[in-house]
Structures are given as C-alpha cells and as structure tokens.
Amino acid sequence: MPSGKRSSAAPHLHLPGRHDHVLARFKGSSPSDRTPDAAISASSASDATTPGSVAPLGPVLLAVAVACCGSLAFGYNLSVINGPLETIARDLGIAGNTALQGLIVSSTLAGAALGSLAGGAIADGLGRRLSFQLATLPMVGGPLLCAMASDINTMALGRFMTGIAIGISSALVPTYISEVAPTRIRGLLGTLNQLTICLGILAALLVNVVWPAAAWRNMFTMAAVPAALLGLGMLLGPESPRWLASKHRDAEAADAALRLWGPSGPAELDASRPAAISAASASTGRAATADEDMSTPVAQHGGLALLSGPAARPLLIGVLLFAFQQFAGINALVYFSSSVFRQAGVTSDALASAAVGATNVLGTVVAAGLMDRAGRKQLLSNSFLGQAVCMFAMAAGFSLPALQPYSAPIAVLGTLAYILSFALGAGPVPATIVPELNPLSTRGKAVSAAFVSHWVCNVVVGQTFMAAVQSYGLAPVYTFFGLMALAGAIYVKSQVPETKGKTLEQIEAELRTGAKTA
C-alpha cells in the first residue's frame, strides 16, 4: 500500500520557553495551568490532522521513555540468568541436573507466552496505563522472589512471574508507543522498544562481567529497578487518547490528547478520523460512505471474531512476521554464537556476547534513523534477505571442502553480519508495524496474538536447535534458517502494506476499505 504524500511545507515545531510545561502536562495539570507560550499553530492543513505533528515532543518522549522501562526490564531479565546459572544451580543444590537448570530458563519463556496470551484482553479492557501498572507487580515481585530463593521451586516461581510480566509488557509497550507517538516520528519512537531491549541485554552482560557469579542475588534485585520506574511513571503518565476515544470517554480522551500533543491535541484527535476516511477513499478510488464512518469501531471483540472481517488480515500478518523472525534463526544463532567464536579462537564468552550485543544495538540505532525515511516494508524485506545471505554463506563455509580452511572467520563474520541484518529490520520492525496495522478495537488482542507467536516459536527453535544439529548437521540447519528468511522477505514484499507517514486512523480506514472492495 503506497504511503501518503508529504506536504511541501515542512511542519514547524514550536518549543516551549519553559520546560516545566512538559512535566506538568505529563502529570495531568489542568488546561488553565498551562501558559500561553505552549500555544501551537499548524503550518499546513495536512499537518493539522496528524496528532502531535506540531506539538512540543517533551510529553510524548517522557511517556515513551517510561513505557520503555518495560522493554529494558524485558531484555535484562531474559539475559541476566546466563552468566551465573551454574553458580545458582550449585547454591540451590541442583548442580549437574541439566533438566532443573533448564527449568530456570524455560519457566520464564512459559510465563512470557501466558502473559502475552492474557495481555491483550487486559490492555483492551482496562486500558494501557492500568495494564502497565498491573504488569509492574510481577515484574518487581518475580526478580525479588528469585533474589531470595533458597530452592528450585521458589526460583522457578519467581522466573515464571517475571515471564508473565515480560509477556504482558512485550505486547503492551509497542502498542502504547504507536498510539501516543506523532505520525512523523512514530517509526523512530517504535524502534526505541527494540533498542531498550538490546540495552537491557547489554546491561545484564555488564553486570555479569562486573559482579562475580556469586553475587547473583544482587543481579536479580537490580532487575526490579526499571520495573519500579515503569510503575511509578505510569501512576503519573497519560492514558492512550485513542484507547479512551474507543471507549467513548471523550472528555478523558481530549485531556490525554492535550497532555501529550498540546493545545491542538483534542482537535487533531477528532480531525484524524474524517481525514483518514478521505485518504482511504482517495487511495482506493471510492467515495467515502456512511458505513465507513471511522467513529464506529470495527465490530470485532476478540476470540474467533478476530479471524474474520477486516481484522483478520493484520492479525495474520503479525503472527507470520514473528514466526518468520524466529524461524529465521535469530535466537539459535545467539545461543550458538559463543561456540562459533571459540572455534575461531575467541575464548571469552563475554567478549563474544559483547560483540553480538554491540552489533545488535548499533544496527537498531541505524534502523531507528531509517524507519520513517526508508519505511517499514523496505527495511524488513532487506533485513530478511540479508539474513538469508548470511545463513547460506555460513552453511557453505561449514560444508564445502574448498571453504573449510576459512570456516571459522566465515562463521564469525557471518554471525555478526546476520545480527546486523536482523537489527536493521527483522528485530525492530515487527513490533512497530503490527500495532500500526491492527484496528483500534482489536489492537491489544491482535498484538498479543503476534507475541504469543513470537514466544511459542522462540521455545520451539530453542528446544529443537541442538537436536537438529546433532541429527542433520549445522549446515543443513543453517540452510533451513536461510530458506525461512528468504520466505519472510517474499512474504513482506507481497503481503505487508507500508505504514510510513500515515496516521493510525488512515491505516485502519485503508484496510477496512480494502476489505470491503475485495
């Protein structure tokens, strides 16, 4: 689906003279408390219909930063266990029992899948802000329970609670960001979700390097810090104006829009709906009709209803994008990276992990700058293609006799190039584009379904990778991953619409109109 044309007049961003207005609006002060220098005027008609397009960005950035504390906790909690796992096993009396050690890791993944499954209904029913606060409880309690654990049962329970919180927040953070972000930088802000996950992973690595493994209780205690910041921040933070509007809480929606997008926010929120209908009609060559009134939500509420009507296509796209992401081998490659680097003469697991983590962060930063210029679709398809090339190259290095002398450097360079390709698209784009594509009335549930796909496929790949390598060899497994990445690129090219430069309402209108004309 082609992106909308930009106005020739660049939007004018008026920055307030006093920065205390940012915090005041974030905390929800009344309109009368705001001084005249926060007044904003639109520079073009097209900008006037884009929520937040000409408003000061401070309140939005603060809201996004608070939400990203959930992503930071996500990355940290998943990775902090890797370094001290053997020490934890010894202290808990399960040394040498690989099954129980695996339970410490897998219990988190199981909790994440369950949290993702329930998170959508919670987010759509209770709202984004309250859902964050509820997720904070196990996000704080789980790591603290792990820190106090003296047996495997307590540790597994704490990790399971942590997983539930991770599952809820993994879907909630990108959904919230997509709904509060200005259209012109929604891709950039959406990428911050993946970036803070990567930073959380790096933070866990740093903690593992700085502290001895015997200090694992302190490592878990630290995991409660970003979770506590998320809970406290959401006590003061604004609710999603779009969610409030979908519940017909118009006064609260207007106030939230005012807090996030400035004095023109309520009018912009109202104006975005007829503008979306007009844009969708123009893109399909049809006149807007009464039954396409965007003030009426799509009549889909979850369960089997999600599998039919205009909500079905974006739901399927989300589920498949995360399936392709996982079956292209990202987690298997990360799991195996230390062994690959050791074969190449790099004996430090920490150094190998640092190289992978730093490459992931670097690529995500670059993707953030390209998301609103190159577009989601181009980044995602090129990313999958890059991953396919890297997998095929490494498979050739492992299997072709002529390349055997160079297999180690090919594996190292291929691994880093693969991670970079992943970070440039397949990592950040799915979590950004899935909330954009799904209609407001089912967004929470649909994003949760996509992340259930993520966690289930994650577990499947993680549990079968080593067995597949032992049965078939590394080269055939990497070839399979390359084929899945190639299939992902083809799917994106043929089935995934572009969302760059469009409001969420415009995207929803286009998908609804397309469904009616199909």
PDB file of N, CA and C in Angstrom, residues 185-273:
ATOM      1  N   ILE A 185       7.183  10.699  13.460  1.00  0.00           N
ATOM      2  CA  ILE A 185       8.314  10.013  14.093  1.00  0.00           C
ATOM      3  C   ILE A 185       7.848   8.742  14.794  1.00  0.00           C
ATOM      4  N   ARG A 186       6.691   8.203  14.398  1.00  0.00           N
ATOM      5  CA  ARG A 186       6.190   7.002  15.052  1.00  0.00           C
ATOM      6  C   ARG A 186       7.142   5.823  14.834  1.00  0.00           C
ATOM      7  N   GLY A 187       7.723   5.710  13.661  1.00  0.00           N
ATOM      8  CA  GLY A 187       8.671   4.632  13.408  1.00  0.00           C
ATOM      9  C   GLY A 187       9.911   4.750  14.270  1.00  0.00           C
ATOM     10  N   LEU A 188      10.433   5.964  14.397  1.00  0.00           N
ATOM     11  CA  LEU A 188      11.608   6.196  15.242  1.00  0.00           C
ATOM     12  C   LEU A 188      11.321   5.813  16.686  1.00  0.00           C
ATOM     13  N   LEU A 189      10.193   6.300  17.208  1.00  0.00           N
ATOM     14  CA  LEU A 189       9.869   6.004  18.598  1.00  0.00           C
ATOM     15  C   LEU A 189       9.541   4.533  18.785  1.00  0.00           C
ATOM     16  N   GLY A 190       8.918   3.913  17.780  1.00  0.00           N
ATOM     17  CA  GLY A 190       8.644   2.481  17.881  1.00  0.00           C
ATOM     18  C   GLY A 190       9.910   1.652  17.970  1.00  0.00           C
ATOM     19  N   THR A 191      10.967   2.109  17.322  1.00  0.00           N
ATOM     20  CA  THR A 191      12.240   1.389  17.346  1.00  0.00           C
ATOM     21  C   THR A 191      12.869   1.415  18.733  1.00  0.00           C
ATOM     22  N   LEU A 192      12.508   2.419  19.543  1.00  0.00           N
ATOM     23  CA  LEU A 192      13.073   2.500  20.888  1.00  0.00           C
ATOM     24  C   LEU A 192      12.704   1.284  21.730  1.00  0.00           C
ATOM     25  N   ASN A 193      11.583   0.640  21.410  1.00  0.00           N
ATOM     26  CA  ASN A 193      11.212  -0.589  22.118  1.00  0.00           C
ATOM     27  C   ASN A 193      12.303  -1.643  21.951  1.00  0.00           C
ATOM     28  N   GLN A 194      12.691  -1.920  20.707  1.00  0.00           N
ATOM     29  CA  GLN A 194      13.733  -2.918  20.452  1.00  0.00           C
ATOM     30  C   GLN A 194      15.081  -2.449  20.975  1.00  0.00           C
ATOM     31  N   LEU A 195      15.357  -1.152  20.856  1.00  0.00           N
ATOM     32  CA  LEU A 195      16.639  -0.623  21.313  1.00  0.00           C
ATOM     33  C   LEU A 195      16.805  -0.812  22.816  1.00  0.00           C
ATOM     34  N   THR A 196      15.754  -0.524  23.586  1.00  0.00           N
ATOM     35  CA  THR A 196      15.881  -0.673  25.033  1.00  0.00           C
ATOM     36  C   THR A 196      15.930  -2.146  25.449  1.00  0.00           C
ATOM     37  N   ILE A 197      15.314  -3.039  24.663  1.00  0.00           N
ATOM     38  CA  ILE A 197      15.504  -4.467  24.925  1.00  0.00           C
ATOM     39  C   ILE A 197      16.982  -4.825  24.769  1.00  0.00           C
ATOM     40  N   CYS A 198      17.592  -4.336  23.683  1.00  0.00           N
ATOM     41  CA  CYS A 198      19.027  -4.588  23.456  1.00  0.00           C
ATOM     42  C   CYS A 198      19.875  -3.988  24.566  1.00  0.00           C
ATOM     43  N   LEU A 199      19.514  -2.797  25.018  1.00  0.00           N
ATOM     44  CA  LEU A 199      20.258  -2.166  26.110  1.00  0.00           C
ATOM     45  C   LEU A 199      20.098  -2.948  27.408  1.00  0.00           C
ATOM     46  N   GLY A 200      18.914  -3.524  27.618  1.00  0.00           N
ATOM     47  CA  GLY A 200      18.719  -4.365  28.787  1.00  0.00           C
ATOM     48  C   GLY A 200      19.599  -5.600  28.740  1.00  0.00           C
ATOM     49  N   ILE A 201      19.725  -6.185  27.553  1.00  0.00           N
ATOM     50  CA  ILE A 201      20.607  -7.351  27.382  1.00  0.00           C
ATOM     51  C   ILE A 201      22.053  -6.960  27.666  1.00  0.00           C
ATOM     52  N   LEU A 202      22.475  -5.807  27.137  1.00  0.00           N
ATOM     53  CA  LEU A 202      23.843  -5.349  27.384  1.00  0.00           C
ATOM     54  C   LEU A 202      24.072  -5.028  28.856  1.00  0.00           C
ATOM     55  N   ALA A 203      23.045  -4.471  29.512  1.00  0.00           N
ATOM     56  CA  ALA A 203      23.168  -4.175  30.941  1.00  0.00           C
ATOM     57  C   ALA A 203      23.371  -5.460  31.737  1.00  0.00           C
ATOM     58  N   ALA A 204      22.640  -6.515  31.374  1.00  0.00           N
ATOM     59  CA  ALA A 204      22.811  -7.797  32.048  1.00  0.00           C
ATOM     60  C   ALA A 204      24.217  -8.345  31.810  1.00  0.00           C
ATOM     61  N   LEU A 205      24.717  -8.186  30.582  1.00  0.00           N
ATOM     62  CA  LEU A 205      26.080  -8.630  30.272  1.00  0.00           C
ATOM     63  C   LEU A 205      27.094  -7.868  31.114  1.00  0.00           C
ATOM     64  N   LEU A 206      26.912  -6.559  31.224  1.00  0.00           N
ATOM     65  CA  LEU A 206      27.833  -5.740  32.013  1.00  0.00           C
ATOM     66  C   LEU A 206      27.814  -6.159  33.481  1.00  0.00           C
ATOM     67  N   VAL A 207      26.621  -6.405  33.999  1.00  0.00           N
ATOM     68  CA  VAL A 207      26.508  -6.855  35.386  1.00  0.00           C
ATOM     69  C   VAL A 207      27.219  -8.187  35.572  1.00  0.00           C
ATOM     70  N   ASN A 208      27.079  -9.088  34.588  1.00  0.00           N
ATOM     71  CA  ASN A 208      27.745 -10.390  34.681  1.00  0.00           C
ATOM     72  C   ASN A 208      29.264 -10.253  34.646  1.00  0.00           C
ATOM     73  N   VAL A 209      29.754  -9.228  33.948  1.00  0.00           N
ATOM     74  CA  VAL A 209      31.198  -9.015  33.854  1.00  0.00           C
ATOM     75  C   VAL A 209      31.734  -8.348  35.117  1.00  0.00           C
ATOM     76  N   VAL A 210      30.999  -7.362  35.622  1.00  0.00           N
ATOM     77  CA  VAL A 210      31.477  -6.565  36.765  1.00  0.00           C
ATOM     78  C   VAL A 210      31.353  -7.331  38.075  1.00  0.00           C
ATOM     79  N   TRP A 211      30.226  -8.003  38.263  1.00  0.00           N
ATOM     80  CA  TRP A 211      29.997  -8.733  39.508  1.00  0.00           C
ATOM     81  C   TRP A 211      30.344 -10.211  39.342  1.00  0.00           C
ATOM     82  N   PRO A 212      30.885 -10.833  40.379  1.00  0.00           N
ATOM     83  CA  PRO A 212      31.133 -12.280  40.307  1.00  0.00           C
ATOM     84  C   PRO A 212      29.804 -13.036  40.301  1.00  0.00           C
ATOM     85  N   ALA A 213      29.837 -14.252  39.790  1.00  0.00           N
ATOM     86  CA  ALA A 213      28.619 -15.048  39.702  1.00  0.00           C
ATOM     87  C   ALA A 213      27.985 -15.273  41.073  1.00  0.00           C
ATOM     88  N   ALA A 214      28.807 -15.249  42.125  1.00  0.00           N
ATOM     89  CA  ALA A 214      28.286 -15.466  43.475  1.00  0.00           C
ATOM     90  C   ALA A 214      27.339 -14.351  43.915  1.00  0.00           C
ATOM     91  N   ALA A 215      27.377 -13.219  43.223  1.00  0.00           N
ATOM     92  CA  ALA A 215      26.513 -12.080  43.574  1.00  0.00           C
ATOM     93  C   ALA A 215      25.199 -12.110  42.792  1.00  0.00           C
ATOM     94  N   TRP A 216      24.748 -13.315  42.421  1.00  0.00           N
ATOM     95  CA  TRP A 216      23.556 -13.415  41.576  1.00  0.00           C
ATOM     96  C   TRP A 216      22.312 -12.851  42.242  1.00  0.00           C
ATOM     97  N   ARG A 217      22.245 -12.862  43.556  1.00  0.00           N
ATOM     98  CA  ARG A 217      21.074 -12.288  44.233  1.00  0.00           C
ATOM     99  C   ARG A 217      20.997 -10.781  43.996  1.00  0.00           C
ATOM    100  N   ASN A 218      22.136 -10.118  43.993  1.00  0.00           N
ATOM    101  CA  ASN A 218      22.151  -8.682  43.690  1.00  0.00           C
ATOM    102  C   ASN A 218      21.739  -8.418  42.240  1.00  0.00           C
ATOM    103  N   MET A 219      22.132  -9.319  41.341  1.00  0.00           N
ATOM    104  CA  MET A 219      21.762  -9.170  39.931  1.00  0.00           C
ATOM    105  C   MET A 219      20.240  -9.193  39.760  1.00  0.00           C
ATOM    106  N   PHE A 220      19.587 -10.119  40.453  1.00  0.00           N
ATOM    107  CA  PHE A 220      18.131 -10.188  40.364  1.00  0.00           C
ATOM    108  C   PHE A 220      17.476  -8.978  41.017  1.00  0.00           C
ATOM    109  N   THR A 221      18.033  -8.520  42.118  1.00  0.00           N
ATOM    110  CA  THR A 221      17.468  -7.350  42.788  1.00  0.00           C
ATOM    111  C   THR A 221      17.493  -6.132  41.874  1.00  0.00           C
ATOM    112  N   MET A 222      18.572  -5.993  41.098  1.00  0.00           N
ATOM    113  CA  MET A 222      18.678  -4.859  40.177  1.00  0.00           C
ATOM    114  C   MET A 222      17.581  -4.880  39.121  1.00  0.00           C
ATOM    115  N   ALA A 223      17.073  -6.070  38.800  1.00  0.00           N
ATOM    116  CA  ALA A 223      16.033  -6.178  37.777  1.00  0.00           C
ATOM    117  C   ALA A 223      14.753  -5.474  38.190  1.00  0.00           C
ATOM    118  N   ALA A 224      14.567  -5.263  39.483  1.00  0.00           N
ATOM    119  CA  ALA A 224      13.354  -4.598  39.958  1.00  0.00           C
ATOM    120  C   ALA A 224      13.385  -3.090  39.723  1.00  0.00           C
ATOM    121  N   VAL A 225      14.571  -2.537  39.442  1.00  0.00           N
ATOM    122  CA  VAL A 225      14.688  -1.077  39.313  1.00  0.00           C
ATOM    123  C   VAL A 225      13.903  -0.533  38.107  1.00  0.00           C
ATOM    124  N   PRO A 226      14.144  -1.016  36.862  1.00  0.00           N
ATOM    125  CA  PRO A 226      13.354  -0.480  35.749  1.00  0.00           C
ATOM    126  C   PRO A 226      11.870  -0.788  35.887  1.00  0.00           C
ATOM    127  N   ALA A 227      11.531  -1.916  36.519  1.00  0.00           N
ATOM    128  CA  ALA A 227      10.124  -2.247  36.723  1.00  0.00           C
ATOM    129  C   ALA A 227       9.466  -1.235  37.656  1.00  0.00           C
ATOM    130  N   ALA A 228      10.173  -0.864  38.717  1.00  0.00           N
ATOM    131  CA  ALA A 228       9.634   0.126  39.648  1.00  0.00           C
ATOM    132  C   ALA A 228       9.478   1.482  38.971  1.00  0.00           C
ATOM    133  N   LEU A 229      10.433   1.849  38.118  1.00  0.00           N
ATOM    134  CA  LEU A 229      10.325   3.112  37.381  1.00  0.00           C
ATOM    135  C   LEU A 229       9.111   3.102  36.454  1.00  0.00           C
ATOM    136  N   LEU A 230       8.837   1.958  35.840  1.00  0.00           N
ATOM    137  CA  LEU A 230       7.664   1.832  34.975  1.00  0.00           C
ATOM    138  C   LEU A 230       6.384   2.046  35.773  1.00  0.00           C
ATOM    139  N   GLY A 231       6.275   1.393  36.923  1.00  0.00           N
ATOM    140  CA  GLY A 231       5.067   1.532  37.730  1.00  0.00           C
ATOM    141  C   GLY A 231       4.861   2.945  38.234  1.00  0.00           C
ATOM    142  N   LEU A 232       5.923   3.555  38.746  1.00  0.00           N
ATOM    143  CA  LEU A 232       5.812   4.927  39.251  1.00  0.00           C
ATOM    144  C   LEU A 232       5.506   5.905  38.130  1.00  0.00           C
ATOM    145  N   GLY A 233       6.161   5.709  36.987  1.00  0.00           N
ATOM    146  CA  GLY A 233       5.926   6.610  35.864  1.00  0.00           C
ATOM    147  C   GLY A 233       4.499   6.541  35.362  1.00  0.00           C
ATOM    148  N   MET A 234       3.926   5.342  35.318  1.00  0.00           N
ATOM    149  CA  MET A 234       2.568   5.201  34.824  1.00  0.00           C
ATOM    150  C   MET A 234       1.519   5.679  35.828  1.00  0.00           C
ATOM    151  N   LEU A 235       1.905   5.856  37.088  1.00  0.00           N
ATOM    152  CA  LEU A 235       0.992   6.490  38.036  1.00  0.00           C
ATOM    153  C   LEU A 235       0.715   7.933  37.630  1.00  0.00           C
ATOM    154  N   LEU A 236       1.720   8.574  37.028  1.00  0.00           N
ATOM    155  CA  LEU A 236       1.598   9.976  36.623  1.00  0.00           C
ATOM    156  C   LEU A 236       1.331  10.135  35.134  1.00  0.00           C
ATOM    157  N   GLY A 237       1.659   9.110  34.343  1.00  0.00           N
ATOM    158  CA  GLY A 237       1.623   9.232  32.894  1.00  0.00           C
ATOM    159  C   GLY A 237       0.219   9.247  32.324  1.00  0.00           C
ATOM    160  N   PRO A 238       0.091   9.684  31.076  1.00  0.00           N
ATOM    161  CA  PRO A 238      -1.209   9.772  30.414  1.00  0.00           C
ATOM    162  C   PRO A 238      -1.658   8.436  29.841  1.00  0.00           C
ATOM    163  N   GLU A 239      -2.953   8.227  29.796  1.00  0.00           N
ATOM    164  CA  GLU A 239      -3.539   7.095  29.097  1.00  0.00           C
ATOM    165  C   GLU A 239      -3.489   7.382  27.603  1.00  0.00           C
ATOM    166  N   SER A 240      -3.577   6.320  26.800  1.00  0.00           N
ATOM    167  CA  SER A 240      -3.636   6.490  25.353  1.00  0.00           C
ATOM    168  C   SER A 240      -4.928   7.207  24.968  1.00  0.00           C
ATOM    169  N   PRO A 241      -4.834   8.368  24.314  1.00  0.00           N
ATOM    170  CA  PRO A 241      -6.060   9.069  23.899  1.00  0.00           C
ATOM    171  C   PRO A 241      -6.919   8.220  22.974  1.00  0.00           C
ATOM    172  N   ARG A 242      -6.277   7.429  22.145  1.00  0.00           N
ATOM    173  CA  ARG A 242      -7.034   6.617  21.194  1.00  0.00           C
ATOM    174  C   ARG A 242      -7.823   5.522  21.899  1.00  0.00           C
ATOM    175  N   TRP A 243      -7.228   4.906  22.927  1.00  0.00           N
ATOM    176  CA  TRP A 243      -7.980   3.896  23.667  1.00  0.00           C
ATOM    177  C   TRP A 243      -9.166   4.534  24.376  1.00  0.00           C
ATOM    178  N   LEU A 244      -8.962   5.696  24.994  1.00  0.00           N
ATOM    179  CA  LEU A 244     -10.060   6.374  25.678  1.00  0.00           C
ATOM    180  C   LEU A 244     -11.172   6.723  24.698  1.00  0.00           C
ATOM    181  N   ALA A 245     -10.795   7.184  23.503  1.00  0.00           N
ATOM    182  CA  ALA A 245     -11.804   7.524  22.495  1.00  0.00           C
ATOM    183  C   ALA A 245     -12.578   6.288  22.065  1.00  0.00           C
ATOM    184  N   SER A 246     -11.896   5.136  21.984  1.00  0.00           N
ATOM    185  CA  SER A 246     -12.580   3.904  21.575  1.00  0.00           C
ATOM    186  C   SER A 246     -13.597   3.451  22.608  1.00  0.00           C
ATOM    187  N   LYS A 247     -13.423   3.890  23.861  1.00  0.00           N
ATOM    188  CA  LYS A 247     -14.361   3.560  24.927  1.00  0.00           C
ATOM    189  C   LYS A 247     -15.397   4.671  25.135  1.00  0.00           C
ATOM    190  N   HIS A 248     -15.408   5.649  24.212  1.00  0.00           N
ATOM    191  CA  HIS A 248     -16.350   6.777  24.256  1.00  0.00           C
ATOM    192  C   HIS A 248     -16.179   7.617  25.525  1.00  0.00           C
ATOM    193  N   ARG A 249     -14.974   7.636  26.049  1.00  0.00           N
ATOM    194  CA  ARG A 249     -14.652   8.504  27.196  1.00  0.00           C
ATOM    195  C   ARG A 249     -14.032   9.767  26.633  1.00  0.00           C
ATOM    196  N   ASP A 250     -14.883  10.553  25.973  1.00  0.00           N
ATOM    197  CA  ASP A 250     -14.413  11.647  25.136  1.00  0.00           C
ATOM    198  C   ASP A 250     -13.703  12.740  25.921  1.00  0.00           C
ATOM    199  N   ALA A 251     -14.212  13.086  27.098  1.00  0.00           N
ATOM    200  CA  ALA A 251     -13.579  14.153  27.886  1.00  0.00           C
ATOM    201  C   ALA A 251     -12.175  13.734  28.317  1.00  0.00           C
ATOM    202  N   GLU A 252     -12.036  12.486  28.766  1.00  0.00           N
ATOM    203  CA  GLU A 252     -10.728  11.994  29.179  1.00  0.00           C
ATOM    204  C   GLU A 252      -9.788  11.873  27.986  1.00  0.00           C
ATOM    205  N   ALA A 253     -10.327  11.452  26.833  1.00  0.00           N
ATOM    206  CA  ALA A 253      -9.503  11.361  25.630  1.00  0.00           C
ATOM    207  C   ALA A 253      -8.977  12.733  25.236  1.00  0.00           C
ATOM    208  N   ALA A 254      -9.850  13.754  25.317  1.00  0.00           N
ATOM    209  CA  ALA A 254      -9.423  15.111  24.974  1.00  0.00           C
ATOM    210  C   ALA A 254      -8.342  15.601  25.931  1.00  0.00           C
ATOM    211  N   ASP A 255      -8.494  15.284  27.221  1.00  0.00           N
ATOM    212  CA  ASP A 255      -7.494  15.717  28.199  1.00  0.00           C
ATOM    213  C   ASP A 255      -6.162  15.022  27.968  1.00  0.00           C
ATOM    214  N   ALA A 256      -6.214  13.709  27.666  1.00  0.00           N
ATOM    215  CA  ALA A 256      -4.971  12.972  27.391  1.00  0.00           C
ATOM    216  C   ALA A 256      -4.294  13.503  26.139  1.00  0.00           C
ATOM    217  N   ALA A 257      -5.080  13.817  25.094  1.00  0.00           N
ATOM    218  CA  ALA A 257      -4.510  14.398  23.879  1.00  0.00           C
ATOM    219  C   ALA A 257      -3.881  15.750  24.170  1.00  0.00           C
ATOM    220  N   LEU A 258      -4.520  16.523  25.042  1.00  0.00           N
ATOM    221  CA  LEU A 258      -3.983  17.827  25.425  1.00  0.00           C
ATOM    222  C   LEU A 258      -2.644  17.670  26.144  1.00  0.00           C
ATOM    223  N   ARG A 259      -2.576  16.704  27.044  1.00  0.00           N
ATOM    224  CA  ARG A 259      -1.345  16.485  27.806  1.00  0.00           C
ATOM    225  C   ARG A 259      -0.201  16.025  26.907  1.00  0.00           C
ATOM    226  N   LEU A 260      -0.516  15.195  25.923  1.00  0.00           N
ATOM    227  CA  LEU A 260       0.523  14.632  25.065  1.00  0.00           C
ATOM    228  C   LEU A 260       0.888  15.539  23.903  1.00  0.00           C
ATOM    229  N   TRP A 261      -0.124  16.100  23.240  1.00  0.00           N
ATOM    230  CA  TRP A 261       0.095  16.766  21.961  1.00  0.00           C
ATOM    231  C   TRP A 261      -0.107  18.272  21.996  1.00  0.00           C
ATOM    232  N   GLY A 262      -0.373  18.826  23.173  1.00  0.00           N
ATOM    233  CA  GLY A 262      -0.504  20.270  23.270  1.00  0.00           C
ATOM    234  C   GLY A 262      -1.924  20.766  23.053  1.00  0.00           C
ATOM    235  N   PRO A 263      -2.118  22.083  23.022  1.00  0.00           N
ATOM    236  CA  PRO A 263      -3.456  22.670  22.925  1.00  0.00           C
ATOM    237  C   PRO A 263      -4.252  22.226  21.703  1.00  0.00           C
ATOM    238  N   SER A 264      -3.565  21.888  20.624  1.00  0.00           N
ATOM    239  CA  SER A 264      -4.287  21.446  19.428  1.00  0.00           C
ATOM    240  C   SER A 264      -4.583  19.948  19.435  1.00  0.00           C
ATOM    241  N   GLY A 265      -4.143  19.245  20.479  1.00  0.00           N
ATOM    242  CA  GLY A 265      -4.292  17.805  20.524  1.00  0.00           C
ATOM    243  C   GLY A 265      -5.719  17.305  20.407  1.00  0.00           C
ATOM    244  N   PRO A 266      -6.684  17.817  21.208  1.00  0.00           N
ATOM    245  CA  PRO A 266      -8.061  17.318  21.096  1.00  0.00           C
ATOM    246  C   PRO A 266      -8.648  17.500  19.705  1.00  0.00           C
ATOM    247  N   ALA A 267      -8.411  18.674  19.097  1.00  0.00           N
ATOM    248  CA  ALA A 267      -8.933  18.909  17.748  1.00  0.00           C
ATOM    249  C   ALA A 267      -8.276  17.990  16.745  1.00  0.00           C
ATOM    250  N   GLU A 268      -6.980  17.740  16.912  1.00  0.00           N
ATOM    251  CA  GLU A 268      -6.272  16.859  15.990  1.00  0.00           C
ATOM    252  C   GLU A 268      -6.776  15.418  16.105  1.00  0.00           C
ATOM    253  N   LEU A 269      -7.076  14.985  17.333  1.00  0.00           N
ATOM    254  CA  LEU A 269      -7.598  13.638  17.533  1.00  0.00           C
ATOM    255  C   LEU A 269      -8.949  13.489  16.842  1.00  0.00           C
ATOM    256  N   ASP A 270      -9.795  14.501  16.962  1.00  0.00           N
ATOM    257  CA  ASP A 270     -11.099  14.466  16.297  1.00  0.00           C
ATOM    258  C   ASP A 270     -10.948  14.539  14.779  1.00  0.00           C
ATOM    259  N   ALA A 271     -10.017  15.392  14.322  1.00  0.00           N
ATOM    260  CA  ALA A 271      -9.872  15.612  12.882  1.00  0.00           C
ATOM    261  C   ALA A 271      -9.259  14.418  12.175  1.00  0.00           C
ATOM    262  N   SER A 272      -8.531  13.570  12.899  1.00  0.00           N
ATOM    263  CA  SER A 272      -7.834  12.468  12.245  1.00  0.00           C
ATOM    264  C   SER A 272      -8.801  11.450  11.649  1.00  0.00           C
ATOM    265  N   ARG A 273     -10.010  11.336  12.174  1.00  0.00           N
ATOM    266  CA  ARG A 273     -10.925  10.315  11.682  1.00  0.00           C
ATOM    267  C   ARG A 273     -11.505  10.654  10.309  1.00  0.00           C
TER     268      ARG A 273
END
